């Protein structure tokens, strides 16, 4: 949180921080998105069911979400730099220990828990520090930083496939862990800004407001950084509860397609080299969807919750149609539709959260939202894996994901209706106050 009275650079060294955050996004979220390439290899190595193997991704996703509030607290206590470096070491440890491949429980603890914690401790501070460095250009800076996820996922698909073919899935994990050590380098480049901003602000205030005024303002500036309150009472607000339920259902669906897309292509007899390109297509159209929807949302032509409802409806439709593919071309087309609409959803869902709770409670809402949403990410992949095992067909997982998203859209509609009722109610309460003003003057005229 930026101190009151301090001025973010809005450029300069801030662009170094943006590039560092760009790299962190790629070395964390992109690795998670393309981990589906290891699914079949790990499943065959341990001779386990799809539902059992999918728990690796579930644990990673759950710990990533659960660790976000902890990572934010550590950033306040120490620094963004320290937390990102710690995250890089944890991510490396998860992959390096996963290289041993002792048993499935070992994989849950290493590539699941440690990798998830490393991603959380790297991703959360990287997103946060960009906002510290930028104010007027914050939206642009955040867009560039988040694009790292898509850019890296585009190249990681074929690269990870090549690593697996050359060194096996265990060797590939070890190499990827070594690459993730670059997160620590990015963390070193994330120079703390809060203290310097406070110092500059206090100096400027001392020059303009002598005496006790400077001391008072200095205390006010320090307060937002040294003391933060977490608003747990948001769980009692109906609007937030509805949006949190949407988040749970959406998380149950979003992590299923990348997990089962590769196995589905194998079941269709598509060559491995072509299969890896599907993940690259997914990343490319995801990137385009984020930028286009972010640009459109800034025009304020459509209410953000309406825009989100439309994108969720379109993404569920594409998931329902994707299993109809019977060759590489049709699968690539439906994958492209899914990836594009997924990108549009990611571009606006945090903005909708800010609109629902308001900026004063946004930090608390974001932490709570990720905490609650983690249950969906934890349950979704194993549930889809169970359905796949029962049906004996990977298509069943996509139908499950599409149906869950349709249900989540219903909660967005309910949220919008609740907000409209409250807006109408507030307007009704304001109108009598405005109309009551002329009556006293009319009364005085009659008396005269």
CSV table of C-alpha atoms in Angstrom, one decimal:
chain,number,residue,atom,x,y,z
A,1,UNK,CA,0.0,0.0,0.0
A,2,UNK,CA,1.4,3.3,-1.0
A,3,UNK,CA,1.9,5.8,1.6
A,4,UNK,CA,-0.2,8.9,1.5
A,5,UNK,CA,1.7,11.8,0.2
A,6,UNK,CA,4.4,9.8,-1.5
A,7,UNK,CA,4.7,9.9,-5.3
A,8,UNK,CA,5.4,6.6,-7.2
A,9,UNK,CA,8.0,7.1,-9.9
A,10,UNK,CA,5.6,6.0,-12.7
A,11,UNK,CA,8.7,5.0,-14.8
A,12,UNK,CA,12.4,5.0,-14.4
A,13,UNK,CA,13.6,2.0,-12.3
A,14,UNK,CA,9.9,1.0,-12.1
A,15,UNK,CA,10.2,-0.5,-15.6
A,16,UNK,CA,13.0,-2.8,-14.3
A,17,UNK,CA,10.6,-3.9,-11.6
A,18,UNK,CA,7.9,-4.5,-14.3
A,19,UNK,CA,10.3,-6.7,-16.4
A,20,UNK,CA,11.2,-8.6,-13.2
A,21,UNK,CA,7.6,-9.2,-12.4
A,22,UNK,CA,7.1,-10.3,-16.1
A,23,UNK,CA,9.7,-12.9,-15.6
A,24,UNK,CA,8.3,-14.0,-12.2
A,25,UNK,CA,4.8,-14.5,-13.8
A,26,UNK,CA,6.3,-16.7,-16.5
A,27,UNK,CA,8.4,-18.8,-14.1
A,28,UNK,CA,5.5,-19.4,-11.8
A,29,UNK,CA,2.0,-19.3,-13.3
A,30,UNK,CA,3.2,-20.4,-16.7
A,31,UNK,CA,4.9,-23.5,-15.2
A,32,UNK,CA,1.7,-24.3,-13.4
A,33,UNK,CA,-0.4,-23.9,-16.6
A,34,UNK,CA,1.8,-26.3,-18.6
A,35,UNK,CA,2.3,-28.9,-16.0
A,36,UNK,CA,-0.3,-31.0,-17.8
A,37,UNK,CA,2.5,-32.2,-20.0
A,38,UNK,CA,3.8,-34.3,-17.1
A,39,UNK,CA,0.4,-35.7,-16.2
A,40,UNK,CA,0.5,-38.9,-18.4
A,41,UNK,CA,4.2,-39.5,-17.7
A,42,UNK,CA,3.7,-39.4,-13.9
A,43,UNK,CA,0.5,-41.4,-14.1
A,44,UNK,CA,2.2,-44.2,-16.1
A,45,UNK,CA,5.3,-44.2,-14.0
A,46,UNK,CA,3.4,-44.8,-10.7
A,47,UNK,CA,0.6,-46.7,-12.5
A,48,UNK,CA,-2.1,-44.6,-10.8
A,49,UNK,CA,-5.6,-43.4,-11.7
A,50,UNK,CA,-6.2,-40.0,-13.3
A,51,UNK,CA,-7.9,-38.8,-10.1
A,52,UNK,CA,-4.9,-39.8,-7.9
A,53,UNK,CA,-2.4,-38.2,-10.2
A,54,UNK,CA,-4.4,-35.0,-10.5
A,55,UNK,CA,-4.0,-34.3,-6.8
A,56,UNK,CA,-0.5,-33.0,-7.5
A,57,UNK,CA,-2.0,-30.1,-9.4
A,58,UNK,CA,-4.7,-29.7,-6.9
A,59,UNK,CA,-2.3,-29.4,-4.0
A,60,UNK,CA,-0.2,-26.8,-6.0
A,61,UNK,CA,-3.2,-24.7,-6.8
A,62,UNK,CA,-4.6,-24.9,-3.2
A,63,UNK,CA,-1.3,-23.9,-1.6
A,64,UNK,CA,-0.8,-21.1,-4.1
A,65,UNK,CA,-4.1,-19.6,-3.1
A,66,UNK,CA,-3.8,-20.3,0.7
A,67,UNK,CA,-0.3,-18.9,0.8
A,68,UNK,CA,-1.2,-15.5,-0.8
A,69,UNK,CA,-2.4,-13.9,2.5
A,70,UNK,CA,0.7,-15.1,4.2
A,71,UNK,CA,2.9,-13.8,1.5
A,72,UNK,CA,1.2,-10.4,1.7
A,73,UNK,CA,1.8,-10.2,5.5
A,74,UNK,CA,5.4,-11.1,5.1
A,75,UNK,CA,5.8,-8.3,2.5
A,76,UNK,CA,4.6,-5.8,5.1
A,77,UNK,CA,6.8,-7.4,7.8
A,78,UNK,CA,10.0,-7.7,5.7
A,79,UNK,CA,10.1,-6.7,2.0
A,80,UNK,CA,8.8,-7.8,-1.4
A,81,UNK,CA,12.4,-8.6,-2.3
A,82,UNK,CA,12.9,-11.0,0.5
A,83,UNK,CA,9.6,-12.8,0.0
A,84,UNK,CA,10.2,-13.2,-3.8
A,85,UNK,CA,13.7,-14.7,-3.2
A,86,UNK,CA,12.3,-17.1,-0.7
A,87,UNK,CA,9.6,-18.1,-3.2
A,88,UNK,CA,12.2,-18.8,-5.8
A,89,UNK,CA,14.1,-21.1,-3.4
A,90,UNK,CA,11.0,-22.9,-2.5
A,91,UNK,CA,9.9,-23.4,-6.1
A,92,UNK,CA,13.4,-24.8,-6.9
A,93,UNK,CA,13.3,-27.1,-3.9
A,94,UNK,CA,9.9,-28.5,-5.0
A,95,UNK,CA,11.0,-29.4,-8.5
A,96,UNK,CA,14.5,-30.6,-7.4
A,97,UNK,CA,13.1,-32.9,-4.7
A,98,UNK,CA,10.3,-34.1,-7.1
A,99,UNK,CA,13.2,-35.3,-9.3
A,100,UNK,CA,13.6,-38.2,-6.8
A,101,UNK,CA,10.1,-39.4,-7.6
A,102,UNK,CA,9.9,-41.8,-4.6
A,103,UNK,CA,6.1,-42.2,-4.6
A,104,UNK,CA,2.9,-40.3,-5.2
A,105,UNK,CA,2.8,-38.9,-1.6
A,106,UNK,CA,6.3,-37.6,-2.2
A,107,UNK,CA,5.1,-35.9,-5.4
A,108,UNK,CA,2.2,-34.3,-3.4
A,109,UNK,CA,4.7,-32.9,-0.9
A,110,UNK,CA,7.3,-31.6,-3.4
A,111,UNK,CA,5.9,-30.6,-6.8
A,112,UNK,CA,2.6,-30.1,-5.0
A,113,UNK,CA,3.1,-28.3,-1.7
A,114,UNK,CA,6.6,-26.8,-2.0
A,115,UNK,CA,6.1,-25.7,-5.6
A,116,UNK,CA,2.7,-24.2,-4.7
A,117,UNK,CA,4.2,-22.3,-1.8
A,118,UNK,CA,7.1,-21.1,-4.0
A,119,UNK,CA,4.7,-19.8,-6.6
A,120,UNK,CA,2.6,-18.1,-4.0
A,121,UNK,CA,5.6,-16.4,-2.3
A,122,UNK,CA,6.9,-15.2,-5.7
A,123,UNK,CA,3.7,-14.3,-7.6
A,124,UNK,CA,1.9,-12.3,-4.8
A,125,UNK,CA,4.8,-9.8,-4.0
A,126,UNK,CA,5.6,-9.4,-7.8
A,127,UNK,CA,2.0,-8.3,-8.5
A,128,UNK,CA,2.0,-6.0,-5.4
A,129,UNK,CA,5.3,-4.2,-5.9
A,130,UNK,CA,4.3,-3.1,-9.4
A,131,UNK,CA,1.5,-1.1,-7.9
A,132,UNK,CA,3.9,0.6,-5.5
A,133,UNK,CA,6.1,1.9,-8.4
A,134,UNK,CA,3.2,3.1,-10.6
A,135,UNK,CA,0.2,5.3,-10.2
A,136,UNK,CA,-1.0,6.9,-13.4
A,137,UNK,CA,0.5,4.1,-15.5
A,138,UNK,CA,-0.5,1.3,-13.1
A,139,UNK,CA,-2.9,-0.4,-15.4
A,140,UNK,CA,-0.4,-0.5,-18.2
A,141,UNK,CA,2.4,-1.7,-15.9
A,142,UNK,CA,0.2,-4.5,-14.5
A,143,UNK,CA,-0.9,-5.6,-18.0
A,144,UNK,CA,2.7,-5.9,-19.1
A,145,UNK,CA,3.7,-7.8,-16.0
A,146,UNK,CA,0.8,-10.2,-16.2
A,147,UNK,CA,1.5,-10.9,-19.8
A,148,UNK,CA,4.6,-12.8,-18.7
A,149,UNK,CA,2.3,-15.8,-17.9
A,150,UNK,CA,1.1,-16.0,-21.4
A,151,UNK,CA,4.4,-15.3,-23.1
A,152,UNK,CA,6.2,-18.0,-21.2
A,153,UNK,CA,3.4,-20.5,-21.5
A,154,UNK,CA,3.6,-20.1,-25.3
A,155,UNK,CA,7.2,-21.3,-25.3
A,156,UNK,CA,7.1,-23.6,-22.3
A,157,UNK,CA,4.7,-26.0,-24.1
A,158,UNK,CA,7.1,-27.3,-26.8
A,159,UNK,CA,10.2,-26.7,-24.6
A,160,UNK,CA,8.9,-28.9,-21.7
A,161,UNK,CA,7.8,-31.6,-24.2
A,162,UNK,CA,11.4,-31.6,-25.6
A,163,UNK,CA,12.9,-31.8,-22.1
A,164,UNK,CA,10.7,-34.8,-21.3
A,165,UNK,CA,11.6,-36.6,-24.5
A,166,UNK,CA,15.4,-35.9,-24.0
A,167,UNK,CA,15.8,-36.3,-20.2
A,168,UNK,CA,12.6,-38.1,-19.0
A,169,UNK,CA,10.0,-36.4,-16.8
A,170,UNK,CA,12.3,-36.6,-13.7
A,171,UNK,CA,15.2,-34.9,-15.5
A,172,UNK,CA,12.8,-32.3,-16.9
A,173,UNK,CA,11.6,-31.5,-13.4
A,174,UNK,CA,15.2,-30.9,-12.2
A,175,UNK,CA,16.0,-28.6,-15.2
A,176,UNK,CA,12.8,-26.6,-14.7
A,177,UNK,CA,13.7,-26.2,-11.0
A,178,UNK,CA,17.1,-24.8,-12.0
A,179,UNK,CA,15.4,-22.4,-14.4
A,180,UNK,CA,13.1,-21.2,-11.6
A,181,UNK,CA,16.1,-20.2,-9.6
A,182,UNK,CA,16.0,-17.1,-11.8
A,183,UNK,CA,13.1,-16.0,-9.7
A,184,UNK,CA,15.7,-15.1,-7.0
A,185,UNK,CA,17.5,-12.9,-9.5
A,186,UNK,CA,14.2,-11.1,-10.3
A,187,UNK,CA,13.6,-10.7,-6.5
A,188,UNK,CA,17.0,-9.0,-6.1
A,189,UNK,CA,16.0,-6.5,-8.8
A,190,UNK,CA,12.8,-5.6,-6.9
A,191,UNK,CA,14.3,-2.7,-4.9
A,192,UNK,CA,12.1,-1.7,-2.0
A,193,UNK,CA,10.4,1.6,-2.6
A,194,UNK,CA,8.2,2.4,0.4
A,195,UNK,CA,10.9,3.7,2.8
A,196,UNK,CA,12.4,6.0,0.1
A,197,UNK,CA,9.0,7.3,-0.8
A,198,UNK,CA,8.3,8.0,2.9
A,199,UNK,CA,11.6,9.8,3.3
A,200,UNK,CA,11.0,12.0,0.2
A,201,UNK,CA,7.4,12.8,1.4
A,202,UNK,CA,8.5,13.7,4.9
A,203,UNK,CA,11.3,16.0,3.5
A,204,UNK,CA,8.9,17.8,1.2
A,205,UNK,CA,6.3,18.2,4.0
A,206,UNK,CA,9.0,19.5,6.3
A,207,UNK,CA,9.9,22.2,3.8
A,208,UNK,CA,6.3,23.3,3.3
A,209,UNK,CA,4.8,22.7,6.8
A,210,UNK,CA,7.3,23.7,9.6
A,211,UNK,CA,6.9,22.6,13.2
A,212,UNK,CA,4.4,20.2,14.5
A,213,UNK,CA,2.6,19.9,11.1
A,214,UNK,CA,5.5,18.0,9.5
A,215,UNK,CA,5.6,15.5,12.4
A,216,UNK,CA,1.8,14.9,12.2
A,217,UNK,CA,1.9,14.2,8.4
A,218,UNK,CA,5.0,12.0,8.8
A,219,UNK,CA,3.0,9.9,11.3
A,220,UNK,CA,0.0,9.7,8.9
A,221,UNK,CA,2.3,8.6,6.1
A,222,UNK,CA,3.8,5.8,8.1
A,223,UNK,CA,0.5,4.5,9.4
A,224,UNK,CA,-0.7,2.7,6.2
A,225,UNK,CA,2.6,0.8,5.9
A,226,UNK,CA,3.2,-0.1,9.5
A,227,UNK,CA,-0.3,-1.0,10.4
A,228,UNK,CA,-2.9,-2.8,8.3
A,229,UNK,CA,-6.2,-4.2,9.4
A,230,UNK,CA,-7.8,-7.2,7.7
A,231,UNK,CA,-11.5,-7.0,7.3
A,232,UNK,CA,-12.8,-10.5,8.0
A,233,UNK,CA,-16.4,-9.1,8.2
A,234,UNK,CA,-16.6,-9.1,4.4
A,235,UNK,CA,-17.8,-12.6,4.7
A,236,UNK,CA,-21.1,-11.2,6.1
A,237,UNK,CA,-21.7,-9.1,3.0
A,238,UNK,CA,-24.1,-10.8,0.6
A,239,UNK,CA,-22.4,-9.3,-2.5
A,240,UNK,CA,-19.0,-10.6,-1.5
A,241,UNK,CA,-20.4,-14.0,-0.6
A,242,UNK,CA,-22.0,-14.4,-4.0
A,243,UNK,CA,-18.8,-13.4,-5.7
A,244,UNK,CA,-16.8,-15.8,-3.6
A,245,UNK,CA,-19.1,-18.6,-4.6
A,246,UNK,CA,-18.6,-17.7,-8.2
A,247,UNK,CA,-14.9,-17.8,-7.6
A,248,UNK,CA,-15.1,-21.3,-6.1
A,249,UNK,CA,-17.0,-22.6,-9.0
A,250,UNK,CA,-14.8,-20.9,-11.6
A,251,UNK,CA,-11.7,-22.3,-9.9
A,252,UNK,CA,-13.2,-25.8,-10.1
A,253,UNK,CA,-13.4,-25.3,-13.9
A,254,UNK,CA,-10.4,-23.2,-14.9
A,255,UNK,CA,-7.7,-25.7,-14.0
A,256,UNK,CA,-9.3,-28.7,-15.6
A,257,UNK,CA,-8.8,-28.0,-19.4
A,258,UNK,CA,-5.0,-27.4,-19.3
A,259,UNK,CA,-4.7,-30.6,-17.2
A,260,UNK,CA,-6.7,-32.9,-19.6
A,261,UNK,CA,-6.1,-31.2,-22.9
A,262,UNK,CA,-2.9,-33.2,-23.5
A,263,UNK,CA,-4.3,-36.6,-22.5
A,264,UNK,CA,-7.4,-35.9,-24.7
A,265,UNK,CA,-5.2,-35.2,-27.7
A,266,UNK,CA,-3.3,-38.4,-27.1
A,267,UNK,CA,-6.6,-40.3,-27.0
A,268,UNK,CA,-7.4,-38.9,-30.4
A,269,UNK,CA,-4.1,-40.2,-31.8
A,270,UNK,CA,-2.5,-36.8,-32.3
A,271,UNK,CA,1.3,-36.8,-32.4
A,272,UNK,CA,3.2,-35.6,-29.4
A,273,UNK,CA,4.9,-32.7,-31.3
A,274,UNK,CA,1.5,-31.4,-32.4
A,275,UNK,CA,0.1,-31.9,-28.9
A,276,UNK,CA,2.6,-29.5,-27.3
A,277,UNK,CA,1.6,-26.8,-29.8
A,278,UNK,CA,-1.9,-26.8,-28.4
A,279,UNK,CA,-0.6,-25.3,-25.1
A,280,UNK,CA,1.2,-22.7,-27.1
A,281,UNK,CA,-2.0,-21.8,-29.0
A,282,UNK,CA,-3.8,-21.6,-25.6
A,283,UNK,CA,-1.2,-19.1,-24.3
A,284,UNK,CA,-1.2,-17.0,-27.4
A,285,UNK,CA,-4.9,-16.4,-27.6
A,286,UNK,CA,-5.0,-16.0,-23.8
A,287,UNK,CA,-2.6,-13.1,-24.2
A,288,UNK,CA,-4.7,-11.5,-26.9
A,289,UNK,CA,-7.9,-12.0,-24.9
A,290,UNK,CA,-6.4,-10.2,-21.8
A,291,UNK,CA,-5.2,-7.2,-23.8
A,292,UNK,CA,-8.4,-6.8,-25.8
A,293,UNK,CA,-10.8,-7.2,-22.9
A,294,UNK,CA,-8.7,-4.9,-20.7
A,295,UNK,CA,-8.7,-2.3,-23.4
A,296,UNK,CA,-12.5,-2.7,-23.9
A,297,UNK,CA,-13.2,-2.6,-20.1
A,298,UNK,CA,-11.4,0.7,-19.8
A,299,UNK,CA,-13.8,2.3,-22.3
A,300,UNK,CA,-16.6,1.7,-19.7
A,301,UNK,CA,-19.1,0.9,-22.4
A,302,UNK,CA,-20.3,-2.2,-20.5
A,303,UNK,CA,-20.7,-2.7,-16.8
A,304,UNK,CA,-17.8,-4.9,-15.6
A,305,UNK,CA,-20.1,-7.6,-14.0
A,306,UNK,CA,-22.1,-7.8,-17.2
A,307,UNK,CA,-18.9,-8.2,-19.2
A,308,UNK,CA,-17.7,-10.9,-16.9
A,309,UNK,CA,-21.0,-12.8,-17.1
A,310,UNK,CA,-20.7,-12.7,-20.9
A,311,UNK,CA,-17.2,-14.0,-20.9
A,312,UNK,CA,-18.0,-16.8,-18.5
A,313,UNK,CA,-21.0,-17.8,-20.7
A,314,UNK,CA,-18.8,-17.9,-23.8
A,315,UNK,CA,-16.0,-19.8,-22.1
A,316,UNK,CA,-18.5,-22.5,-20.8
A,317,UNK,CA,-19.9,-22.8,-24.3
A,318,UNK,CA,-16.4,-23.3,-25.8
A,319,UNK,CA,-15.7,-26.0,-23.2
A,320,UNK,CA,-18.9,-27.8,-24.0
A,321,UNK,CA,-18.0,-27.8,-27.7
A,322,UNK,CA,-14.3,-28.7,-27.3
A,323,UNK,CA,-14.9,-32.5,-26.7
A,324,UNK,CA,-16.6,-32.6,-30.2
A,325,UNK,CA,-13.2,-32.2,-31.8
A,326,UNK,CA,-12.0,-35.4,-33.6
A,327,UNK,CA,-8.7,-34.2,-35.1
A,328,UNK,CA,-5.9,-31.7,-34.5
A,329,UNK,CA,-7.4,-28.9,-36.5
A,330,UNK,CA,-10.8,-28.9,-34.8
A,331,UNK,CA,-9.2,-29.4,-31.4
A,332,UNK,CA,-6.9,-26.4,-32.0
A,333,UNK,CA,-9.8,-24.2,-33.0
A,334,UNK,CA,-11.9,-25.1,-30.0
A,335,UNK,CA,-8.8,-24.7,-27.8
A,336,UNK,CA,-8.3,-21.2,-29.3
A,337,UNK,CA,-11.8,-20.2,-28.4
A,338,UNK,CA,-11.4,-21.4,-24.9
A,339,UNK,CA,-8.1,-19.7,-24.4
A,340,UNK,CA,-9.3,-16.4,-25.8
A,341,UNK,CA,-12.4,-16.3,-23.5
A,342,UNK,CA,-10.3,-17.4,-20.6
A,343,UNK,CA,-8.0,-14.4,-21.1
A,344,UNK,CA,-11.0,-12.0,-21.3
A,345,UNK,CA,-12.2,-13.5,-18.0
A,346,UNK,CA,-8.9,-13.0,-16.2
A,347,UNK,CA,-8.7,-9.5,-17.5
A,348,UNK,CA,-11.8,-8.3,-15.6
A,349,UNK,CA,-12.5,-10.6,-12.7
A,350,UNK,CA,-10.3,-8.7,-10.2
A,351,UNK,CA,-11.8,-5.4,-11.4
A,352,UNK,CA,-15.3,-6.7,-10.7
A,353,UNK,CA,-14.1,-7.7,-7.2
A,354,UNK,CA,-13.0,-4.1,-6.6
A,355,UNK,CA,-16.4,-2.8,-7.8
A,356,UNK,CA,-18.2,-5.2,-5.5
A,357,UNK,CA,-16.4,-4.3,-2.3
A,358,UNK,CA,-15.0,-0.9,-3.0
A,359,UNK,CA,-11.3,0.1,-2.8
A,360,UNK,CA,-11.1,0.7,1.0
A,361,UNK,CA,-11.8,-3.0,1.5
A,362,UNK,CA,-10.1,-4.3,-1.7
A,363,UNK,CA,-6.9,-5.6,-0.1
A,364,UNK,CA,-8.8,-7.6,2.5
A,365,UNK,CA,-11.3,-8.8,-0.2
A,366,UNK,CA,-8.5,-10.0,-2.5
A,367,UNK,CA,-6.9,-12.0,0.3
A,368,UNK,CA,-10.2,-13.5,1.4
A,369,UNK,CA,-11.2,-14.2,-2.2
A,370,UNK,CA,-8.1,-16.1,-3.0
A,371,UNK,CA,-8.4,-18.0,0.3
A,372,UNK,CA,-12.0,-19.0,-0.4
A,373,UNK,CA,-11.4,-19.7,-4.1
A,374,UNK,CA,-8.6,-22.2,-3.2
A,375,UNK,CA,-11.3,-24.7,-2.3
A,376,UNK,CA,-12.5,-24.8,-5.9
A,377,UNK,CA,-9.0,-25.2,-7.3
A,378,UNK,CA,-8.3,-28.0,-4.7
A,379,UNK,CA,-11.5,-30.0,-5.5
A,380,UNK,CA,-11.9,-29.3,-9.2
A,381,UNK,CA,-9.1,-31.4,-10.8
A,382,UNK,CA,-9.7,-34.5,-8.6
A,383,UNK,CA,-13.4,-34.3,-9.2
A,384,UNK,CA,-12.9,-34.1,-12.9
A,385,UNK,CA,-10.4,-37.0,-12.7
A,386,UNK,CA,-12.9,-39.1,-10.9
A,387,UNK,CA,-15.5,-38.3,-13.5
A,388,UNK,CA,-13.0,-39.2,-16.2
A,389,UNK,CA,-12.2,-42.5,-14.5
A,390,UNK,CA,-15.9,-43.4,-14.2
A,391,UNK,CA,-16.7,-42.4,-17.8
A,392,UNK,CA,-13.5,-43.8,-19.3
A,393,UNK,CA,-13.2,-40.8,-21.5
A,394,UNK,CA,-11.3,-37.5,-21.0
A,395,UNK,CA,-14.2,-35.6,-22.7
A,396,UNK,CA,-16.2,-36.0,-19.5
A,397,UNK,CA,-13.8,-33.7,-17.7
A,398,UNK,CA,-14.5,-30.8,-20.1
A,399,UNK,CA,-18.3,-31.3,-19.8
A,400,UNK,CA,-17.9,-31.1,-16.0
A,401,UNK,CA,-15.9,-27.9,-16.3
A,402,UNK,CA,-18.4,-26.3,-18.7
A,403,UNK,CA,-21.4,-27.2,-16.6
A,404,UNK,CA,-19.7,-25.8,-13.4
A,405,UNK,CA,-19.0,-22.5,-15.2
A,406,UNK,CA,-22.7,-22.2,-16.3
A,407,UNK,CA,-23.6,-22.6,-12.6
A,408,UNK,CA,-21.1,-19.9,-11.6
A,409,UNK,CA,-22.6,-17.5,-14.2
A,410,UNK,CA,-25.9,-17.8,-12.3
A,411,UNK,CA,-24.3,-16.4,-9.2
A,412,UNK,CA,-23.0,-13.4,-11.2
A,413,UNK,CA,-26.5,-12.7,-12.4
A,414,UNK,CA,-27.8,-12.9,-8.8
A,415,UNK,CA,-25.1,-10.5,-7.7
A,416,UNK,CA,-25.9,-8.0,-10.4
A,417,UNK,CA,-29.6,-8.1,-9.5
A,418,UNK,CA,-28.8,-7.5,-5.8
A,419,UNK,CA,-26.5,-4.6,-6.7
A,420,UNK,CA,-29.3,-3.0,-8.9
A,421,UNK,CA,-31.8,-3.3,-6.1
A,422,UNK,CA,-29.4,-1.6,-3.7
A,423,UNK,CA,-28.7,1.2,-6.2
A,424,UNK,CA,-32.5,1.7,-6.8
A,425,UNK,CA,-33.0,1.7,-3.0
A,426,UNK,CA,-30.3,4.3,-2.4
A,427,UNK,CA,-31.7,6.5,-5.2
A,428,UNK,CA,-35.2,6.3,-3.7
A,429,UNK,CA,-33.8,7.4,-0.3
A,430,UNK,CA,-31.9,10.3,-1.8
A,431,UNK,CA,-34.8,11.7,-3.9
A,432,UNK,CA,-37.1,12.8,-0.9
A,433,UNK,CA,-34.2,14.7,0.6
A,434,UNK,CA,-33.6,16.6,-2.7
A,435,UNK,CA,-37.3,17.3,-3.3
A,436,UNK,CA,-37.9,18.4,0.3
A,437,UNK,CA,-35.6,21.4,-0.1
A,438,UNK,CA,-38.0,23.7,-2.1
A,439,UNK,CA,-41.0,23.2,0.3
A,440,UNK,CA,-39.8,25.4,3.2
A,441,UNK,CA,-39.2,28.3,0.8
A,442,UNK,CA,-42.7,27.9,-0.7
A,443,UNK,CA,-44.1,27.9,2.8
A,444,UNK,CA,-42.3,31.1,3.6
A,445,UNK,CA,-43.8,32.7,0.4
A,446,UNK,CA,-47.3,31.9,1.6
A,447,UNK,CA,-46.6,33.4,5.0
A,448,UNK,CA,-45.4,36.6,3.3
